[in-house]
Short mmCIF file of C-alpha atoms in Angstrom, two decimals:
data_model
loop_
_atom_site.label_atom_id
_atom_site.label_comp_id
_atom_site.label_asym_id
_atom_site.label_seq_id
_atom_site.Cartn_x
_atom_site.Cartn_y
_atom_site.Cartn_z
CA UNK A 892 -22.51 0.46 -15.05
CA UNK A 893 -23.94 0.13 -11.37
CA UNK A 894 -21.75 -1.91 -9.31
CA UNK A 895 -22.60 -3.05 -6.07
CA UNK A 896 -18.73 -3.94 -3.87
CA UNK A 897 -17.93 -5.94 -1.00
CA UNK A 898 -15.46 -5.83 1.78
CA UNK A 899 -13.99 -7.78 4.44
CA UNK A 900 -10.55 -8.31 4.28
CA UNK A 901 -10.06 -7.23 8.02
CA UNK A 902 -12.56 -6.42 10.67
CA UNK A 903 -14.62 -3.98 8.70
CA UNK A 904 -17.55 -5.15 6.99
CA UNK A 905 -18.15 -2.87 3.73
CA UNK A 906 -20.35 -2.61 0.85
CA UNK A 907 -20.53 0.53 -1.87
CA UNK A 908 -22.60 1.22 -5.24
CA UNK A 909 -20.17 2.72 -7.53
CA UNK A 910 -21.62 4.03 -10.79
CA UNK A 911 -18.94 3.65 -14.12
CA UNK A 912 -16.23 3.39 -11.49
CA UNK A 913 -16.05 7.06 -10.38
CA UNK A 914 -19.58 7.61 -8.89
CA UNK A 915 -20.48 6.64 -5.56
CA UNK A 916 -23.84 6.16 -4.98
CA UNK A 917 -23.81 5.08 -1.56
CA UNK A 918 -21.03 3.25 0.69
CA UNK A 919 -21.71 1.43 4.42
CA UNK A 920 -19.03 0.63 6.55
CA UNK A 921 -19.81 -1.68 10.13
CA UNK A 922 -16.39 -2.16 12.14
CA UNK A 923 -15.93 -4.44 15.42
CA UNK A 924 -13.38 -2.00 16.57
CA UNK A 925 -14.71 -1.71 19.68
CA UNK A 926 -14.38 -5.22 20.46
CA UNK A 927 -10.89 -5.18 19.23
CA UNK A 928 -9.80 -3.00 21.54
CA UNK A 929 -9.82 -4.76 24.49
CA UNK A 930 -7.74 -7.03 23.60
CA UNK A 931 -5.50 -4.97 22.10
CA UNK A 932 -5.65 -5.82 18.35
CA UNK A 933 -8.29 -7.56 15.88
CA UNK A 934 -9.07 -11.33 16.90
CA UNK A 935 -9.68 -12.75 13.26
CA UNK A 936 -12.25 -15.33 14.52
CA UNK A 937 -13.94 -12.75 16.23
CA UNK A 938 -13.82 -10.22 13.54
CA UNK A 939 -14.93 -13.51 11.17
CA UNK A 940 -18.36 -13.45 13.42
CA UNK A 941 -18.98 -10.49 13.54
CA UNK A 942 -18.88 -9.97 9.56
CA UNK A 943 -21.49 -12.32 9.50
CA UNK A 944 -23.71 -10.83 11.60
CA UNK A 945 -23.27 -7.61 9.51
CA UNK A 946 -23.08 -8.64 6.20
CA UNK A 947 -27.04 -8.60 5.66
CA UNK A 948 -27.47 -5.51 7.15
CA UNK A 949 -24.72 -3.94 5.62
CA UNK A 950 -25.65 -4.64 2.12
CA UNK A 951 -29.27 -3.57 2.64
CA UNK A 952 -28.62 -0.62 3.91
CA UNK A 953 -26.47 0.45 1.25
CA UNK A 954 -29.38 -0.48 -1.05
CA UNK A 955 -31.69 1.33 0.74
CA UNK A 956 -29.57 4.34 0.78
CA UNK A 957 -29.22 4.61 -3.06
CA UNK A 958 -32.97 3.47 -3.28
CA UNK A 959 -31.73 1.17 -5.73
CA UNK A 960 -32.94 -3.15 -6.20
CA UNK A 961 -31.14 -5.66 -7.31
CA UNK A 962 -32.65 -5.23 -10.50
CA UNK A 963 -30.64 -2.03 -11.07
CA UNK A 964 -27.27 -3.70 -10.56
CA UNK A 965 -25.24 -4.48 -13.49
CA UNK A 966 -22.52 -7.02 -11.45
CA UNK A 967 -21.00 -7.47 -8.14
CA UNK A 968 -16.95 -6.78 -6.89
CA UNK A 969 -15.57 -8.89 -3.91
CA UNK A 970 -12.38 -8.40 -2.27
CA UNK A 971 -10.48 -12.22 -2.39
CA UNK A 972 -7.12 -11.05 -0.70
CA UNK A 973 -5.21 -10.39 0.54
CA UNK A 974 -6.39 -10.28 3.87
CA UNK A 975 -7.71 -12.46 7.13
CA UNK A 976 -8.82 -15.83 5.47
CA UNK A 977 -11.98 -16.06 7.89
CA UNK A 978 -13.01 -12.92 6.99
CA UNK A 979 -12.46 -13.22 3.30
CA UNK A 980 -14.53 -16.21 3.23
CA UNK A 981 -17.11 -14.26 4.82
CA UNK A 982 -17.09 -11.36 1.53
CA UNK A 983 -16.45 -14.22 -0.97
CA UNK A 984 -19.25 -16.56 0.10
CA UNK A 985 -21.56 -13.89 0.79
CA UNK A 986 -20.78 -12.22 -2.91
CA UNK A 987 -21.17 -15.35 -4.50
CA UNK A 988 -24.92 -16.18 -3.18
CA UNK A 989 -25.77 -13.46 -4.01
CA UNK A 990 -24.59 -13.35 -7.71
CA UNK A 991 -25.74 -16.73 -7.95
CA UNK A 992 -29.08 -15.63 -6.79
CA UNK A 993 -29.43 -12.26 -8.79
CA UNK A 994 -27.78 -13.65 -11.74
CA UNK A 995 -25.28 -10.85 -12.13
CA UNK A 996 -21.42 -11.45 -12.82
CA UNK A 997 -19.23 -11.77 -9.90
CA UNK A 998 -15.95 -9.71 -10.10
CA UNK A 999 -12.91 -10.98 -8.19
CA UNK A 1000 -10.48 -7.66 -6.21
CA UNK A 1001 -7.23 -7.49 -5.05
CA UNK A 1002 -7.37 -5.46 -2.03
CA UNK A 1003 -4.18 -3.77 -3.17
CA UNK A 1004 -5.50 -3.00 -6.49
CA UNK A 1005 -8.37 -1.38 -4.91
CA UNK A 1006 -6.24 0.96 -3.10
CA UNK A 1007 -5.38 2.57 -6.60
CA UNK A 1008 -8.68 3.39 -7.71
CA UNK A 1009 -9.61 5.62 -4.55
CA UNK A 1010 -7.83 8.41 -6.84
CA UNK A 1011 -10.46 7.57 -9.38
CA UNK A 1012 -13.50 8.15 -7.17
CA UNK A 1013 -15.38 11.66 -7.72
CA UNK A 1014 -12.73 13.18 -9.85
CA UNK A 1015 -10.90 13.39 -12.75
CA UNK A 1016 -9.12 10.16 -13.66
CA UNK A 1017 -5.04 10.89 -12.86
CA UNK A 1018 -2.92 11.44 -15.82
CA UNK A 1019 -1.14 8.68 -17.04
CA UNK A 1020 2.06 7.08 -16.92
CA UNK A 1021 1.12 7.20 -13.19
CA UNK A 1022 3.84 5.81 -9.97
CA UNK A 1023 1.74 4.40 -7.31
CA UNK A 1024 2.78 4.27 -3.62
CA UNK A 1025 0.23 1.79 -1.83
CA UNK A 1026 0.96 2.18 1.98
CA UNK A 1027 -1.34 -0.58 3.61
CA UNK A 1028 -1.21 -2.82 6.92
CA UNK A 1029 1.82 -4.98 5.65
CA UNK A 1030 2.68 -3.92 2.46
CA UNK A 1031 4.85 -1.00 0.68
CA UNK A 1032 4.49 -0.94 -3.13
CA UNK A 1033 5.55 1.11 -5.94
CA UNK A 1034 3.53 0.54 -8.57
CA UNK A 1035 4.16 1.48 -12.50
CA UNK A 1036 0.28 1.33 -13.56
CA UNK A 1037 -0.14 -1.97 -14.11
CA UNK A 1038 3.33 -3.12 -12.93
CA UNK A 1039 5.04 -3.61 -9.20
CA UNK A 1040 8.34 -1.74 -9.00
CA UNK A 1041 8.90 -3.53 -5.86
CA UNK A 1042 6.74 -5.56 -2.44
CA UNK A 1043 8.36 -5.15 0.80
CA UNK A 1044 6.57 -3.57 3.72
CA UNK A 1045 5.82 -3.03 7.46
CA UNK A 1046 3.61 -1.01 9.63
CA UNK A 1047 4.27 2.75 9.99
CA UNK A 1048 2.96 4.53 13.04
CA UNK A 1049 2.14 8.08 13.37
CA UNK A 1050 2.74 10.19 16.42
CA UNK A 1051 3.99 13.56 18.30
CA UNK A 1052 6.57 15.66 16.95
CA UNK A 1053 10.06 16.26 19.52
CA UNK A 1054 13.32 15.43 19.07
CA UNK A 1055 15.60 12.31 20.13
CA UNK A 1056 18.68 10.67 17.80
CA UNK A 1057 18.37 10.06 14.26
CA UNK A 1058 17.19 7.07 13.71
CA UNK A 1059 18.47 5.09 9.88
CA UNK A 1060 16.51 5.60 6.91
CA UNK A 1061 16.50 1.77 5.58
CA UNK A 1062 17.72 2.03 1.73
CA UNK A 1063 17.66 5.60 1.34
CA UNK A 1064 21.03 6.10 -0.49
CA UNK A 1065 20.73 2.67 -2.44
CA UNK A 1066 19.63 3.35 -6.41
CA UNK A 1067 16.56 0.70 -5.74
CA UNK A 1068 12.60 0.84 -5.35
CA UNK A 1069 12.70 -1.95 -2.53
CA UNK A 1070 11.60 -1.37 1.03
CA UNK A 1071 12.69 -2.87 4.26
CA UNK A 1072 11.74 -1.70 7.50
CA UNK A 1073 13.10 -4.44 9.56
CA UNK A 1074 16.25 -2.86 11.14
CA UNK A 1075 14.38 0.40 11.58
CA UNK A 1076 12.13 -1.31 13.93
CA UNK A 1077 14.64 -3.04 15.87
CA UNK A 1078 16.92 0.51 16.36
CA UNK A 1079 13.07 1.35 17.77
CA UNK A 1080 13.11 -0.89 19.85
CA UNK A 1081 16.82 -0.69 21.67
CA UNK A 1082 16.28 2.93 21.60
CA UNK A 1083 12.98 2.55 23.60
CA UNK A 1084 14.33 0.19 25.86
CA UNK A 1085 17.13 2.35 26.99
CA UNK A 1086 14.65 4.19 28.76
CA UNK A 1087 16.14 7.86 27.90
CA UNK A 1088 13.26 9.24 25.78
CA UNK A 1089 9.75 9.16 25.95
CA UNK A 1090 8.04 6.82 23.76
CA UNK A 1091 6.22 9.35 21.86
CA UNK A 1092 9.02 11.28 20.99
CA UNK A 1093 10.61 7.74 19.59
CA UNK A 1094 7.63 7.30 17.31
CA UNK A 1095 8.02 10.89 15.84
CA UNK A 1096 11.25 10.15 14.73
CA UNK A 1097 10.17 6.42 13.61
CA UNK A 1098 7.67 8.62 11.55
CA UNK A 1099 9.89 10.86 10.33
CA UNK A 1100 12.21 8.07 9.51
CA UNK A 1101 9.48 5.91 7.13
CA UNK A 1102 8.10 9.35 5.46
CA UNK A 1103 11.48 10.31 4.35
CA UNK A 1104 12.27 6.82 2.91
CA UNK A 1105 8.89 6.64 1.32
CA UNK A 1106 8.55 10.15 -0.46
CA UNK A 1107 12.44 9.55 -1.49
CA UNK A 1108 11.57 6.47 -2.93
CA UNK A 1109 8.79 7.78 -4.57
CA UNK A 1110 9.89 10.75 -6.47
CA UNK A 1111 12.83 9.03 -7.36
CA UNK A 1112 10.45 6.61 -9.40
CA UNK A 1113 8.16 9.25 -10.87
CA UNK A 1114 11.41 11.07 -11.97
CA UNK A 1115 13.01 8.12 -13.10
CA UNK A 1116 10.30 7.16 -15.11
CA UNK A 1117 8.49 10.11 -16.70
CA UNK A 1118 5.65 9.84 -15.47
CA UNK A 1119 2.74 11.96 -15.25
CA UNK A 1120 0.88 11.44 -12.11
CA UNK A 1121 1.81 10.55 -8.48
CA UNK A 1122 -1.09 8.06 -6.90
CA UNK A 1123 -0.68 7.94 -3.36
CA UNK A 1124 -2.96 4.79 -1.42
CA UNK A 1125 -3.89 2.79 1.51
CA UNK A 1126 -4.44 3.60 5.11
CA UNK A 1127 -1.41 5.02 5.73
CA UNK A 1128 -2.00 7.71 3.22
CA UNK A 1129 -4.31 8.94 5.58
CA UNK A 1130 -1.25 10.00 7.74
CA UNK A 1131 -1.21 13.71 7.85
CA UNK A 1132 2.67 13.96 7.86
CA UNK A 1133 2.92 11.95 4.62
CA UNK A 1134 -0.01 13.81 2.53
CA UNK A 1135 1.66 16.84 3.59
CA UNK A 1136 5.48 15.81 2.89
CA UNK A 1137 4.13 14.30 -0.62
CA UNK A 1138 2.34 17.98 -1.78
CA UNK A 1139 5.13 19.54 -0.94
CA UNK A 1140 7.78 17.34 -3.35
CA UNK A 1141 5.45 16.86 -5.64
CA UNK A 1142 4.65 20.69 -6.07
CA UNK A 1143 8.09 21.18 -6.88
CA UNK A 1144 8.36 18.35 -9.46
CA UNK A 1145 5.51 19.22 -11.44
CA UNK A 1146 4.02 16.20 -11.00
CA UNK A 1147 0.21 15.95 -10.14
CA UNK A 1148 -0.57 14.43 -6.78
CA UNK A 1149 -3.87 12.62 -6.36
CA UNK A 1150 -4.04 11.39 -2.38
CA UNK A 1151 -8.08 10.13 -2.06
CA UNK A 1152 -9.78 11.52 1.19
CA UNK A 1153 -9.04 9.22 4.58
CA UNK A 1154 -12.06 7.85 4.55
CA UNK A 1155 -11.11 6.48 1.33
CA UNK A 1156 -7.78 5.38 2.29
CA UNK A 1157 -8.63 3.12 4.95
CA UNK A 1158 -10.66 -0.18 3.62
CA UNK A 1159 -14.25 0.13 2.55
CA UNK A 1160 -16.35 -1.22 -0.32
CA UNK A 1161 -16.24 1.87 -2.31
CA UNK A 1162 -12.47 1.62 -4.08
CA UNK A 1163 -13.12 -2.81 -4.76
CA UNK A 1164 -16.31 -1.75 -6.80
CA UNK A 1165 -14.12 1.27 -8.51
CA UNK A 1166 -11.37 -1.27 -9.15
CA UNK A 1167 -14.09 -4.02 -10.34
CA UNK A 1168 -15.45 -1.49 -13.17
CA UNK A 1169 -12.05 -0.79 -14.45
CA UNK A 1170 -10.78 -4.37 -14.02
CA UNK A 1171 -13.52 -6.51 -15.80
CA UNK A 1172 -12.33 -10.29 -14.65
CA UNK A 1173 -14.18 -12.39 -15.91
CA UNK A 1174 -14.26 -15.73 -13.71
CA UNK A 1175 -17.25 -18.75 -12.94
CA UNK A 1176 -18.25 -18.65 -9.55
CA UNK A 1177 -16.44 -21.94 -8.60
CA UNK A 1178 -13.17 -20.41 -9.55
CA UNK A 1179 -13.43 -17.24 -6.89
CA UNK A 1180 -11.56 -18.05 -3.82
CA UNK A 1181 -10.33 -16.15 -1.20
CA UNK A 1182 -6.41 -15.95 -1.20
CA UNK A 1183 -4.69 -14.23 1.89
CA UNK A 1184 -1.41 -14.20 0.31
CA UNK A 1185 -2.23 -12.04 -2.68
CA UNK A 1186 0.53 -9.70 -3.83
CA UNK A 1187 -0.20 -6.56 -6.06
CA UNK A 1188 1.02 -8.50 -8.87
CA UNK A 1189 -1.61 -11.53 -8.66
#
């Protein structure tokens, strides 16, 4: 099954042919980074814009890449949230006309969910029972395959390595999956402002702080629950110091770790079309919205 994905739940403008959810045939990924950074962070109006201007493009070229028509699709995967509600609209709408027009089913993603299935891509599909740890923009989740453990998140930042005073690690000791990383930024923040360290050597420890709260957490689960497989997504699992603290527990656990390449941790097309093949929603057009507030449970 040929699936063509779309993605815009940000600033990057994405679309993928996945074959039978673990093939990719060809992926396409346009950014307005650039743009983004001089004003220090994504503008979602601008990054709305600028999806539409790519959208076209994007999706032709992926087409052209795989040398594939429409014809050869068998149904199309849209993310619908969470994310920027401009720029959803953008993927939705733009998925829509074109299933409307090709006459292929249109397959609804949560951007979460698709964060799973970057394990699945080129590979052997993990063992299951699996524990999930999706590590993405604002959201932390433990995930039972097929069942949130807990959704709390923030951001996590990586950085270079030094020394300066332990900082907490938020809900280590409690017998829990939740995660808060409120207070952890605001010990940060007094810490910075005091002036005595550099700021660099404050983010290490931040760092240090988050991974040892998050591969805590997580082996805790996957002992706790029997599982077979560790699943490890999002673009934070792109962080070097996590992938590496997460081999190393798991290795001892006998677990088996499945972390997807960073290219496939940050967002692209190629995990919603995954996630579409193994997630078969069936929905009419008129009832596929956009919805920034999707959890991992929706």
């Amino acid at each position: 099954m040929l699936i063509l994905g779309i993605e815009t739940s940000c600033d990057e403008t994405a679309a993928a042919l996945v074959e039978d959810g673990i093939y990719e045939i060809s992926s396409v990924v346009a950014s307005s980074q650039e743009l983004h950074k001089k004003t220090g962070g994504v503008v979602p109006e601008v990054a709305a814009r600028k999806q539409v201007e790519f959208m076209v493009p994007a999706i032709a070229e992926t087409l052209k890449k795989a040398r594939v028509s429409a014809a050869d699709i068998d149904a199309l995967a849209v993310t619908v949230g969470p994310g920027l509600i401009g720029s959803l609209f953008v993927g939705v709408e733009a998925a829509k006309a074109l299933a409307m027009a090709w006459d292929k089913p249109l397959i609804p993603v949560n951007h979460l969910v698709g964060h799973i299935y970057a394990a699945f891509i080129g590979s052997d599909a993990p063992a299951l029972p699996a524990v999930v740890l999706i590590v993405s923009g604002g959201h932390t989740d433990l995930v039972l395959m097929r069942g949130p453990l807990s959704r709390k998140a923030q951001e996590v930042f990586p950085a270079n390595s030094s020394r300066c005073p332990r900082l907490p690690r938020p809900m280590l000791d409690q017998a829990t999956f939740d995660f808060s990383f409120s207070g952890l930024k605001t010990a940060v923040k007094r810490l910075v402002e005091k002036g005595r360290y550099p700021v660099a050597v404050v983010a290490r420890e931040f760092e240090d702080a988050v991974v040892d709260v998050l591969v805590a957490k997580t082996m805790r689960a996957a002992k706790g629950l029997g599982v077979k497989s560790v699943i490890v997504g999002g673009g934070v699992a792109a962080n070097s110091h996590l992938r590496n603290r997460l081999r190393a527990e798991v290795g001892t656990q006998g677990f088996t770790l499945h972390i997807p390449p960073p290219r496939l941790c940050t967002d692209n097309a190629v995990v919603i079309a995954s996630a579409a093949y193994f997630n078969q929603t069936q929905k009419k057009l008129s009832e596929i919205q956009p919805n920034p507030s999707l959890v991992i449970a929706d």
